[in-house]
Amino acid sequence: MKKKLDIKIILLIILIVIVAGVEFIRYRTTIDTKKNISTYTALRVKDNGGRGYIEADGNVAANDTKKVFVDKKLKVDEVFIQEGDYVEKGQILMTFDETERNNTMRKLERERLALAKLKRDIKVERELNKIGGSSDNAVKELNEEIRKIEINIEEYMEDLSKTAERIESPVSGTITSLTAQENYLVDTDSPLMEIADLSDIKIVLEVPEYDVKDIELGQKLMIKPEVFEKKKSYPGVVTKISRISKVSETTSENVLEVEVKPDEAIPYIVPGFKVSAVIYLEQRDSGILIPKTAILEESGKYFVFVSSDDGVLSKRGIEVENIKGDDIVVKNGLKAGENILVTPDESLKEGNKVFLQFKNSERKGAGKA
């Protein structure tokens, strides 16, 4: 009896070991499979009437900025303001060293005295000329001397008009830029400072040249200031579209500047702050929009990777209509409710299995990361 019991215990232990081994092998197989399956961002297709959008970056600028220049190279004596200060119109902002101005004034005074003496001399010379005591040449030479001194006086007067004693603020506003410091030698080609009215701001976006055809005045958009880490959005409208292209300093691509105005005041933003924006395009009667990044090309034809709910891929040819900002309108080949990969790569093939990470956290799960 005891022998039979021992055999049963041994058989039970063997059975437990076998079951545990099978489960371990299944677990390792699942882990290895997951390691070999890549995760891709997916999007559930919607028929949204073909309404697209354009994403753009930009910055805050003042609508009215005054740049302060001088007409002559001068040495700064004292500066009474600094960047960020609010100033009133007519307020003294800085003064200049008076050495050069004083030298010019002394030269001007000497020329005036010389002119007065010459005028007395020519008066006497003319009287003598009438009675034969002076020649016509003597009178002519004095006239020439007088004219030379008058020209010198005009030049000194013009020089004085350009030799500023001080700078007064031309407007009320905030000092947004200041280059001049004490003992600084002024560069006439660069502004000493910039003064802006911070109560009147604008937002300037950089729109890639290939998207400009879809932008028009009055278009609605949502503005996302970086000061709020793009977590808050403010509605606005397109107010101006530049007609001149330029190279973006951040992306090095050709862009046009688009000015937009928020519908309401945005707190805590000042000129220089960065913003991003989503510009909404016109509504179409029908159409499916997918990101441009979802489309691959082969032999002149476009296709996307469609995924089943468990992550099995199929290659689907599509017919596109046109580009709407960062999206493309699909005429044929897709229907609402299907899942597509947002950023596929050319190494993928029909029947591959992937994990899906749905865009905007639509949903997650098995066959989904």
mmCIF file of C-alpha atoms in Angstrom:
data_model
loop_
_atom_site.group_PDB
_atom_site.id
_atom_site.type_symbol
_atom_site.label_atom_id
_atom_site.label_comp_id
_atom_site.label_asym_id
_atom_site.label_seq_id
_atom_site.Cartn_x
_atom_site.Cartn_y
_atom_site.Cartn_z
ATOM 1 C CA MET A 1 0.000 0.000 0.000
ATOM 2 C CA LYS A 2 2.807 2.342 0.905
ATOM 3 C CA LYS A 3 4.592 1.459 -2.328
ATOM 4 C CA LYS A 4 1.517 2.411 -4.406
ATOM 5 C CA LEU A 5 1.273 5.748 -2.533
ATOM 6 C CA ASP A 6 4.920 6.530 -3.272
ATOM 7 C CA ILE A 7 4.374 5.820 -6.975
ATOM 8 C CA LYS A 8 1.374 8.181 -7.054
ATOM 9 C CA ILE A 9 3.386 10.942 -5.378
ATOM 10 C CA ILE A 10 6.237 10.486 -7.871
ATOM 11 C CA LEU A 11 3.815 10.573 -10.816
ATOM 12 C CA LEU A 12 2.191 13.745 -9.417
ATOM 13 C CA ILE A 13 5.561 15.446 -9.061
ATOM 14 C CA ILE A 14 6.499 14.461 -12.630
ATOM 15 C CA LEU A 15 3.173 15.850 -13.902
ATOM 16 C CA ILE A 16 3.719 19.136 -12.053
ATOM 17 C CA VAL A 17 7.233 19.445 -13.516
ATOM 18 C CA ILE A 18 5.933 18.773 -17.039
ATOM 19 C CA VAL A 19 3.139 21.369 -16.726
ATOM 20 C CA ALA A 20 5.555 23.937 -15.279
ATOM 21 C CA GLY A 21 8.000 23.268 -18.105
ATOM 22 C CA VAL A 22 5.336 23.729 -20.760
ATOM 23 C CA GLU A 23 4.197 27.001 -19.187
ATOM 24 C CA PHE A 24 7.784 28.232 -18.929
ATOM 25 C CA ILE A 25 8.433 27.450 -22.592
ATOM 26 C CA ARG A 26 5.193 29.229 -23.572
ATOM 27 C CA TYR A 27 6.182 32.259 -21.436
ATOM 28 C CA ARG A 28 9.674 32.432 -22.974
ATOM 29 C CA THR A 29 8.207 32.131 -26.465
ATOM 30 C CA THR A 30 5.826 35.013 -25.760
ATOM 31 C CA ILE A 31 8.637 37.165 -24.374
ATOM 32 C CA ASP A 32 10.907 36.430 -27.348
ATOM 33 C CA THR A 33 8.073 37.174 -29.753
ATOM 34 C CA LYS A 34 7.398 40.519 -28.096
ATOM 35 C CA LYS A 35 11.076 41.384 -28.270
ATOM 36 C CA ASN A 36 11.050 40.834 -32.026
ATOM 37 C CA ILE A 37 7.891 42.890 -32.642
ATOM 38 C CA SER A 38 8.303 46.636 -33.091
ATOM 39 C CA THR A 39 5.884 49.264 -31.832
ATOM 40 C CA TYR A 40 4.399 51.757 -34.300
ATOM 41 C CA THR A 41 2.163 54.775 -33.822
ATOM 42 C CA ALA A 42 -1.268 54.073 -35.309
ATOM 43 C CA LEU A 43 -4.267 56.187 -36.226
ATOM 44 C CA ARG A 44 -7.914 55.178 -36.455
ATOM 45 C CA VAL A 45 -9.179 56.645 -39.724
ATOM 46 C CA LYS A 46 -12.084 59.093 -39.533
ATOM 47 C CA ASP A 47 -14.181 60.746 -42.219
ATOM 48 C CA ASN A 48 -13.819 64.346 -41.030
ATOM 49 C CA GLY A 49 -14.996 66.143 -44.130
ATOM 50 C CA GLY A 50 -11.476 66.696 -45.382
ATOM 51 C CA ARG A 51 -10.708 69.497 -42.965
ATOM 52 C CA GLY A 52 -6.967 69.790 -42.516
ATOM 53 C CA TYR A 53 -4.642 71.951 -40.499
ATOM 54 C CA ILE A 54 -1.156 73.407 -40.602
ATOM 55 C CA GLU A 55 1.169 73.470 -37.618
ATOM 56 C CA ALA A 56 3.540 76.431 -37.435
ATOM 57 C CA ASP A 57 6.004 77.932 -34.967
ATOM 58 C CA GLY A 58 6.699 81.590 -34.334
ATOM 59 C CA ASN A 59 7.244 84.257 -31.729
ATOM 60 C CA VAL A 60 5.641 87.244 -30.081
ATOM 61 C CA ALA A 61 6.501 90.727 -31.389
ATOM 62 C CA ALA A 62 5.377 94.270 -30.644
ATOM 63 C CA ASN A 63 3.156 95.958 -33.225
ATOM 64 C CA ASP A 64 4.831 99.321 -32.714
ATOM 65 C CA THR A 65 8.586 99.346 -32.072
ATOM 66 C CA LYS A 66 10.722 102.485 -32.283
ATOM 67 C CA LYS A 67 14.425 102.145 -33.061
ATOM 68 C CA VAL A 68 16.556 105.023 -31.780
ATOM 69 C CA PHE A 69 19.558 106.110 -33.891
ATOM 70 C CA VAL A 70 21.987 109.048 -33.890
ATOM 71 C CA ASP A 71 23.443 110.772 -36.967
ATOM 72 C CA LYS A 72 27.039 110.926 -35.769
ATOM 73 C CA LYS A 73 29.535 108.760 -33.929
ATOM 74 C CA LEU A 74 29.489 109.972 -30.353
ATOM 75 C CA LYS A 75 30.786 108.775 -27.031
ATOM 76 C CA VAL A 76 28.105 107.921 -24.465
ATOM 77 C CA ASP A 77 28.494 109.694 -21.144
ATOM 78 C CA GLU A 78 25.648 108.444 -18.919
ATOM 79 C CA VAL A 79 22.847 105.899 -19.413
ATOM 80 C CA PHE A 80 19.809 106.287 -17.169
ATOM 81 C CA ILE A 81 17.804 103.227 -18.210
ATOM 82 C CA GLN A 82 18.188 99.482 -18.711
ATOM 83 C CA GLU A 83 16.383 96.772 -20.657
ATOM 84 C CA GLY A 84 12.879 96.164 -19.350
ATOM 85 C CA ASP A 85 12.389 99.707 -18.006
ATOM 86 C CA TYR A 86 9.184 101.543 -18.849
ATOM 87 C CA VAL A 87 9.824 105.109 -20.075
ATOM 88 C CA GLU A 88 7.601 108.102 -20.789
ATOM 89 C CA LYS A 89 7.713 110.170 -23.962
ATOM 90 C CA GLY A 90 10.282 112.980 -23.558
ATOM 91 C CA GLN A 91 12.130 111.236 -20.717
ATOM 92 C CA ILE A 92 15.942 111.645 -20.856
ATOM 93 C CA LEU A 93 17.445 108.224 -21.570
ATOM 94 C CA MET A 94 21.160 108.995 -21.957
ATOM 95 C CA THR A 95 23.660 111.814 -22.437
ATOM 96 C CA PHE A 96 26.786 112.071 -24.597
ATOM 97 C CA ASP A 97 30.301 113.287 -23.876
ATOM 98 C CA GLU A 98 30.379 117.062 -24.571
ATOM 99 C CA THR A 99 34.077 117.351 -25.483
ATOM 100 C CA GLU A 100 33.539 117.168 -29.231
ATOM 101 C CA ARG A 101 30.489 119.407 -29.115
ATOM 102 C CA ASN A 102 32.370 122.034 -27.108
ATOM 103 C CA ASN A 103 35.289 121.938 -29.568
ATOM 104 C CA THR A 104 32.909 122.478 -32.464
ATOM 105 C CA MET A 105 31.237 125.389 -30.681
ATOM 106 C CA ARG A 106 34.622 127.059 -30.073
ATOM 107 C CA LYS A 107 35.544 126.676 -33.743
ATOM 108 C CA LEU A 108 32.175 128.098 -34.708
ATOM 109 C CA GLU A 109 32.675 131.104 -32.444
ATOM 110 C CA ARG A 110 36.134 131.790 -33.926
ATOM 111 C CA GLU A 111 34.693 131.712 -37.432
ATOM 112 C CA ARG A 112 31.907 134.101 -36.451
ATOM 113 C CA LEU A 113 34.423 136.560 -35.004
ATOM 114 C CA ALA A 114 36.550 136.292 -38.140
ATOM 115 C CA LEU A 115 33.469 136.902 -40.280
ATOM 116 C CA ALA A 116 32.542 140.005 -38.297
ATOM 117 C CA LYS A 117 36.079 141.385 -38.759
ATOM 118 C CA LEU A 118 36.057 140.688 -42.504
ATOM 119 C CA LYS A 119 32.724 142.440 -42.892
ATOM 120 C CA ARG A 120 34.180 145.512 -41.172
ATOM 121 C CA ASP A 121 37.285 145.330 -43.369
ATOM 122 C CA ILE A 122 35.341 145.051 -46.607
ATOM 123 C CA LYS A 123 33.180 147.987 -45.629
ATOM 124 C CA VAL A 124 36.321 150.145 -45.215
ATOM 125 C CA GLU A 125 37.846 148.713 -48.399
ATOM 126 C CA ARG A 126 34.771 149.632 -50.438
ATOM 127 C CA GLU A 127 34.882 153.212 -49.164
ATOM 128 C CA LEU A 128 38.560 153.457 -50.077
ATOM 129 C CA ASN A 129 37.830 151.949 -53.484
ATOM 130 C CA LYS A 130 35.363 154.744 -54.194
ATOM 131 C CA ILE A 131 38.069 157.391 -53.784
ATOM 132 C CA GLY A 132 40.782 155.355 -55.482
ATOM 133 C CA GLY A 133 42.524 154.256 -52.296
ATOM 134 C CA SER A 134 41.905 150.532 -52.904
ATOM 135 C CA SER A 135 41.803 148.220 -55.878
ATOM 136 C CA ASP A 136 38.901 146.135 -57.120
ATOM 137 C CA ASN A 137 41.005 142.999 -56.549
ATOM 138 C CA ALA A 138 41.334 143.780 -52.838
ATOM 139 C CA VAL A 139 37.538 144.005 -52.505
ATOM 140 C CA LYS A 140 37.126 140.774 -54.510
ATOM 141 C CA GLU A 141 39.605 138.887 -52.305
ATOM 142 C CA LEU A 142 37.783 139.997 -49.162
ATOM 143 C CA ASN A 143 34.472 138.791 -50.632
ATOM 144 C CA GLU A 144 36.045 135.391 -51.313
ATOM 145 C CA GLU A 145 37.361 135.178 -47.738
ATOM 146 C CA ILE A 146 33.925 136.059 -46.397
ATOM 147 C CA ARG A 147 32.314 133.311 -48.505
ATOM 148 C CA LYS A 148 34.829 130.716 -47.274
ATOM 149 C CA ILE A 149 34.123 131.564 -43.655
ATOM 150 C CA GLU A 150 30.348 131.510 -44.251
ATOM 151 C CA ILE A 151 30.732 127.980 -45.669
ATOM 152 C CA ASN A 152 32.781 126.942 -42.624
ATOM 153 C CA ILE A 153 30.087 128.324 -40.333
ATOM 154 C CA GLU A 154 27.379 126.368 -42.217
ATOM 155 C CA GLU A 155 29.401 123.164 -41.864
ATOM 156 C CA TYR A 156 29.976 123.704 -38.144
ATOM 157 C CA MET A 157 26.258 124.433 -37.663
ATOM 158 C CA GLU A 158 25.331 121.214 -39.477
ATOM 159 C CA ASP A 159 27.868 119.294 -37.411
ATOM 160 C CA LEU A 160 26.387 120.725 -34.210
ATOM 161 C CA SER A 161 22.879 119.714 -35.266
ATOM 162 C CA LYS A 162 24.103 116.106 -35.546
ATOM 163 C CA THR A 163 26.067 116.220 -32.306
ATOM 164 C CA ALA A 164 23.344 115.253 -29.848
ATOM 165 C CA GLU A 165 23.659 116.277 -26.225
ATOM 166 C CA ARG A 166 21.189 113.661 -25.048
ATOM 167 C CA ILE A 167 18.531 111.182 -26.152
ATOM 168 C CA GLU A 168 14.916 111.721 -25.154
ATOM 169 C CA SER A 169 12.354 108.964 -25.559
ATOM 170 C CA PRO A 170 10.280 109.540 -28.721
ATOM 171 C CA VAL A 171 7.379 107.467 -27.319
ATOM 172 C CA SER A 172 6.089 105.926 -24.132
ATOM 173 C CA GLY A 173 6.933 102.233 -23.897
ATOM 174 C CA THR A 174 9.303 99.551 -22.637
ATOM 175 C CA ILE A 175 13.011 99.287 -23.468
ATOM 176 C CA THR A 176 13.224 95.923 -25.260
ATOM 177 C CA SER A 177 16.799 96.273 -26.527
ATOM 178 C CA LEU A 178 19.736 98.407 -25.342
ATOM 179 C CA THR A 179 23.234 98.350 -26.848
ATOM 180 C CA ALA A 180 24.651 101.682 -25.641
ATOM 181 C CA GLN A 181 26.558 101.725 -22.364
ATOM 182 C CA GLU A 182 28.708 104.335 -20.640
ATOM 183 C CA ASN A 183 31.868 105.183 -22.664
ATOM 184 C CA TYR A 184 30.358 103.311 -25.629
ATOM 185 C CA LEU A 185 31.228 104.750 -29.051
ATOM 186 C CA VAL A 186 27.983 104.954 -30.982
ATOM 187 C CA ASP A 187 27.633 103.117 -34.305
ATOM 188 C CA THR A 188 25.403 105.199 -36.567
ATOM 189 C CA ASP A 189 24.289 102.094 -38.520
ATOM 190 C CA SER A 190 22.856 100.276 -35.491
ATOM 191 C CA PRO A 191 20.094 101.380 -33.121
ATOM 192 C CA LEU A 192 21.094 102.491 -29.638
ATOM 193 C CA MET A 193 17.908 100.951 -28.285
ATOM 194 C CA GLU A 194 14.428 99.768 -29.171
ATOM 195 C CA ILE A 195 11.274 100.939 -27.412
ATOM 196 C CA ALA A 196 8.055 98.931 -27.737
ATOM 197 C CA ASP A 197 4.442 99.331 -26.685
ATOM 198 C CA LEU A 198 3.899 95.990 -24.943
ATOM 199 C CA SER A 199 0.154 96.537 -24.690
ATOM 200 C CA ASP A 200 -0.113 96.104 -28.469
ATOM 201 C CA ILE A 201 1.467 92.806 -29.529
ATOM 202 C CA LYS A 202 1.273 90.503 -32.527
ATOM 203 C CA ILE A 203 2.288 86.917 -33.159
ATOM 204 C CA VAL A 204 4.423 86.138 -36.204
ATOM 205 C CA LEU A 205 4.385 82.547 -37.487
ATOM 206 C CA GLU A 206 6.724 80.950 -40.014
ATOM 207 C CA VAL A 207 4.727 78.943 -42.578
ATOM 208 C CA PRO A 208 6.608 76.719 -45.083
ATOM 209 C CA GLU A 209 6.241 77.963 -48.651
ATOM 210 C CA TYR A 210 4.484 74.760 -49.781
ATOM 211 C CA ASP A 211 1.680 75.392 -47.240
ATOM 212 C CA VAL A 212 1.097 79.090 -47.985
ATOM 213 C CA LYS A 213 -1.415 78.346 -50.754
ATOM 214 C CA ASP A 214 -3.809 77.068 -48.059
ATOM 215 C CA ILE A 215 -3.513 80.183 -45.854
ATOM 216 C CA GLU A 216 -5.859 83.151 -46.204
ATOM 217 C CA LEU A 217 -6.790 86.252 -44.231
ATOM 218 C CA GLY A 218 -9.398 85.664 -41.550
ATOM 219 C CA GLN A 219 -8.494 82.005 -41.106
ATOM 220 C CA LYS A 220 -9.073 80.632 -37.603
ATOM 221 C CA LEU A 221 -6.318 79.090 -35.518
ATOM 222 C CA MET A 222 -5.366 78.036 -32.018
ATOM 223 C CA ILE A 223 -2.294 79.625 -30.414
ATOM 224 C CA LYS A 224 -0.206 77.669 -27.905
ATOM 225 C CA PRO A 225 2.342 79.823 -26.009
ATOM 226 C CA GLU A 226 5.391 77.951 -24.739
ATOM 227 C CA VAL A 227 5.171 79.897 -21.484
ATOM 228 C CA PHE A 228 2.286 77.543 -20.630
ATOM 229 C CA GLU A 229 4.242 74.519 -21.946
ATOM 230 C CA LYS A 230 1.687 74.395 -24.804
ATOM 231 C CA LYS A 231 -0.985 73.131 -22.390
ATOM 232 C CA LYS A 232 -3.233 76.149 -22.925
ATOM 233 C CA SER A 233 -4.642 77.270 -26.268
ATOM 234 C CA TYR A 234 -6.069 80.626 -27.297
ATOM 235 C CA PRO A 235 -8.192 81.271 -30.403
ATOM 236 C CA GLY A 236 -6.985 83.772 -32.969
ATOM 237 C CA VAL A 237 -7.200 84.832 -36.602
ATOM 238 C CA VAL A 238 -4.775 85.400 -39.506
ATOM 239 C CA THR A 239 -4.378 89.164 -40.084
ATOM 240 C CA LYS A 240 -1.463 89.481 -42.531
ATOM 241 C CA ILE A 241 0.434 87.257 -44.977
ATOM 242 C CA SER A 242 3.882 88.379 -46.115
ATOM 243 C CA ARG A 243 4.575 88.555 -49.851
ATOM 244 C CA ILE A 244 8.312 88.054 -49.393
ATOM 245 C CA SER A 245 9.914 84.673 -48.708
ATOM 246 C CA LYS A 246 12.833 84.274 -46.313
ATOM 247 C CA VAL A 247 14.987 81.467 -44.952
ATOM 248 C CA SER A 248 13.963 80.321 -41.480
ATOM 249 C CA GLU A 249 16.715 80.635 -38.875
ATOM 250 C CA THR A 250 15.455 77.506 -37.097
ATOM 251 C CA THR A 251 14.621 75.107 -39.952
ATOM 252 C CA SER A 252 16.685 76.613 -42.839
ATOM 253 C CA GLU A 253 13.715 76.156 -45.201
ATOM 254 C CA ASN A 254 11.950 78.868 -47.178
ATOM 255 C CA VAL A 255 9.049 80.326 -45.215
ATOM 256 C CA LEU A 256 6.609 83.208 -45.315
ATOM 257 C CA GLU A 257 5.765 85.197 -42.217
ATOM 258 C CA VAL A 258 2.097 85.098 -41.241
ATOM 259 C CA GLU A 259 0.852 87.558 -38.630
ATOM 260 C CA VAL A 260 -1.977 86.460 -36.361
ATOM 261 C CA LYS A 261 -3.893 88.217 -33.629
ATOM 262 C CA PRO A 262 -5.372 86.469 -30.581
ATOM 263 C CA ASP A 263 -9.095 86.962 -29.979
ATOM 264 C CA GLU A 264 -8.326 87.861 -26.371
ATOM 265 C CA ALA A 265 -5.321 89.089 -24.433
ATOM 266 C CA ILE A 266 -2.886 86.288 -23.584
ATOM 267 C CA PRO A 267 -1.395 86.783 -20.106
ATOM 268 C CA TYR A 268 2.319 86.657 -19.299
ATOM 269 C CA ILE A 269 3.606 86.892 -22.878
ATOM 270 C CA VAL A 270 6.006 89.571 -24.098
ATOM 271 C CA PRO A 271 7.974 90.152 -27.319
ATOM 272 C CA GLY A 272 10.497 87.389 -27.903
ATOM 273 C CA PHE A 273 8.426 84.580 -26.378
ATOM 274 C CA LYS A 274 7.967 81.487 -28.563
ATOM 275 C CA VAL A 275 4.590 80.121 -29.623
ATOM 276 C CA SER A 276 3.193 77.370 -31.807
ATOM 277 C CA ALA A 277 -0.126 77.389 -33.614
ATOM 278 C CA VAL A 278 -2.564 75.137 -35.432
ATOM 279 C CA ILE A 279 -4.154 76.862 -38.444
ATOM 280 C CA TYR A 280 -7.408 75.215 -39.518
ATOM 281 C CA LEU A 281 -8.103 74.837 -43.223
ATOM 282 C CA GLU A 282 -11.402 75.066 -45.072
ATOM 283 C CA GLN A 283 -14.098 72.421 -44.578
ATOM 284 C CA ARG A 284 -14.740 70.057 -47.493
ATOM 285 C CA ASP A 285 -17.934 68.130 -48.276
ATOM 286 C CA SER A 286 -16.302 64.742 -47.771
ATOM 287 C CA GLY A 287 -12.931 63.129 -47.495
ATOM 288 C CA ILE A 288 -10.575 61.200 -45.276
ATOM 289 C CA LEU A 289 -7.464 62.932 -44.005
ATOM 290 C CA ILE A 290 -4.315 61.076 -43.035
ATOM 291 C CA PRO A 291 -0.862 62.436 -42.134
ATOM 292 C CA LYS A 292 1.602 62.826 -44.991
ATOM 293 C CA THR A 293 4.019 60.681 -42.980
ATOM 294 C CA ALA A 294 1.685 57.650 -43.272
ATOM 295 C CA ILE A 295 2.099 57.418 -47.053
ATOM 296 C CA LEU A 296 4.779 55.436 -48.867
ATOM 297 C CA GLU A 297 5.426 55.379 -52.611
ATOM 298 C CA GLU A 298 6.269 52.470 -54.875
ATOM 299 C CA SER A 299 6.501 52.559 -58.679
ATOM 300 C CA GLY A 300 4.736 55.911 -58.765
ATOM 301 C CA LYS A 301 1.786 54.676 -56.683
ATOM 302 C CA TYR A 302 0.893 55.504 -53.090
ATOM 303 C CA PHE A 303 0.102 52.998 -50.355
ATOM 304 C CA VAL A 304 -0.322 52.736 -46.592
ATOM 305 C CA PHE A 305 -0.052 49.935 -44.065
ATOM 306 C CA VAL A 306 -3.430 48.984 -42.612
ATOM 307 C CA SER A 307 -3.413 47.008 -39.364
ATOM 308 C CA SER A 308 -5.923 44.610 -37.897
ATOM 309 C CA ASP A 309 -6.799 45.015 -34.230
ATOM 310 C CA ASP A 310 -4.232 42.348 -33.324
ATOM 311 C CA GLY A 311 -1.452 44.138 -35.231
ATOM 312 C CA VAL A 312 -1.244 42.134 -38.476
ATOM 313 C CA LEU A 313 -0.348 44.410 -41.399
ATOM 314 C CA SER A 314 -1.732 44.573 -44.906
ATOM 315 C CA LYS A 315 -0.432 46.777 -47.694
ATOM 316 C CA ARG A 316 -3.181 48.991 -49.167
ATOM 317 C CA GLY A 317 -2.985 51.088 -52.317
ATOM 318 C CA ILE A 318 -4.707 54.487 -52.067
ATOM 319 C CA GLU A 319 -5.708 57.333 -54.364
ATOM 320 C CA VAL A 320 -4.964 60.814 -53.024
ATOM 321 C CA GLU A 321 -6.556 64.108 -54.008
ATOM 322 C CA ASN A 322 -4.333 66.849 -52.652
ATOM 323 C CA ILE A 323 -2.351 68.049 -49.686
ATOM 324 C CA LYS A 324 -4.183 69.970 -46.968
ATOM 325 C CA GLY A 325 -1.466 71.381 -44.759
ATOM 326 C CA ASP A 326 0.227 68.531 -42.886
ATOM 327 C CA ASP A 327 -2.391 66.027 -44.111
ATOM 328 C CA ILE A 328 -3.405 64.413 -47.391
ATOM 329 C CA VAL A 329 -6.970 63.897 -48.617
ATOM 330 C CA VAL A 330 -7.601 60.251 -49.556
ATOM 331 C CA LYS A 331 -10.206 59.717 -52.306
ATOM 332 C CA ASN A 332 -10.153 55.903 -52.469
ATOM 333 C CA GLY A 333 -8.594 52.976 -50.645
ATOM 334 C CA LEU A 334 -9.479 53.700 -47.019
ATOM 335 C CA LYS A 335 -12.637 53.813 -44.984
ATOM 336 C CA ALA A 336 -13.513 55.176 -41.565
ATOM 337 C CA GLY A 337 -12.675 52.878 -38.654
ATOM 338 C CA GLU A 338 -9.578 51.270 -40.171
ATOM 339 C CA ASN A 339 -6.208 51.461 -38.429
ATOM 340 C CA ILE A 340 -3.147 52.757 -40.293
ATOM 341 C CA LEU A 341 0.483 53.214 -39.273
ATOM 342 C CA VAL A 342 1.393 56.898 -38.918
ATOM 343 C CA THR A 343 5.143 56.510 -39.489
ATOM 344 C CA PRO A 344 5.787 53.235 -41.317
ATOM 345 C CA ASP A 345 9.166 52.320 -42.763
ATOM 346 C CA GLU A 346 9.941 50.651 -46.065
ATOM 347 C CA SER A 347 11.244 47.485 -44.392
ATOM 348 C CA LEU A 348 7.697 46.449 -43.381
ATOM 349 C CA LYS A 349 5.954 43.749 -45.405
ATOM 350 C CA GLU A 350 2.491 42.324 -45.866
ATOM 351 C CA GLY A 351 1.639 40.012 -42.963
ATOM 352 C CA ASN A 352 4.149 41.486 -40.492
ATOM 353 C CA LYS A 353 2.898 41.808 -36.943
ATOM 354 C CA VAL A 354 3.458 44.953 -34.884
ATOM 355 C CA PHE A 355 2.372 46.488 -31.627
ATOM 356 C CA LEU A 356 0.138 49.538 -32.045
ATOM 357 C CA GLN A 357 0.468 52.741 -30.033
ATOM 358 C CA PHE A 358 -2.576 54.778 -30.984
ATOM 359 C CA LYS A 359 -2.101 58.471 -31.730
ATOM 360 C CA ASN A 360 -3.515 60.865 -29.139
ATOM 361 C CA SER A 361 -3.963 57.875 -26.796
ATOM 362 C CA GLU A 362 -7.121 56.711 -28.608
ATOM 363 C CA ARG A 363 -6.752 53.288 -27.057
ATOM 364 C CA LYS A 364 -4.146 50.743 -26.059
ATOM 365 C CA GLY A 365 -4.159 46.967 -25.683
ATOM 366 C CA ALA A 366 -3.015 43.558 -26.962
ATOM 367 C CA GLY A 367 -1.632 43.798 -30.435
ATOM 368 C CA LYS A 368 -1.415 47.355 -29.193
ATOM 369 C CA ALA A 369 1.335 48.658 -26.973
#
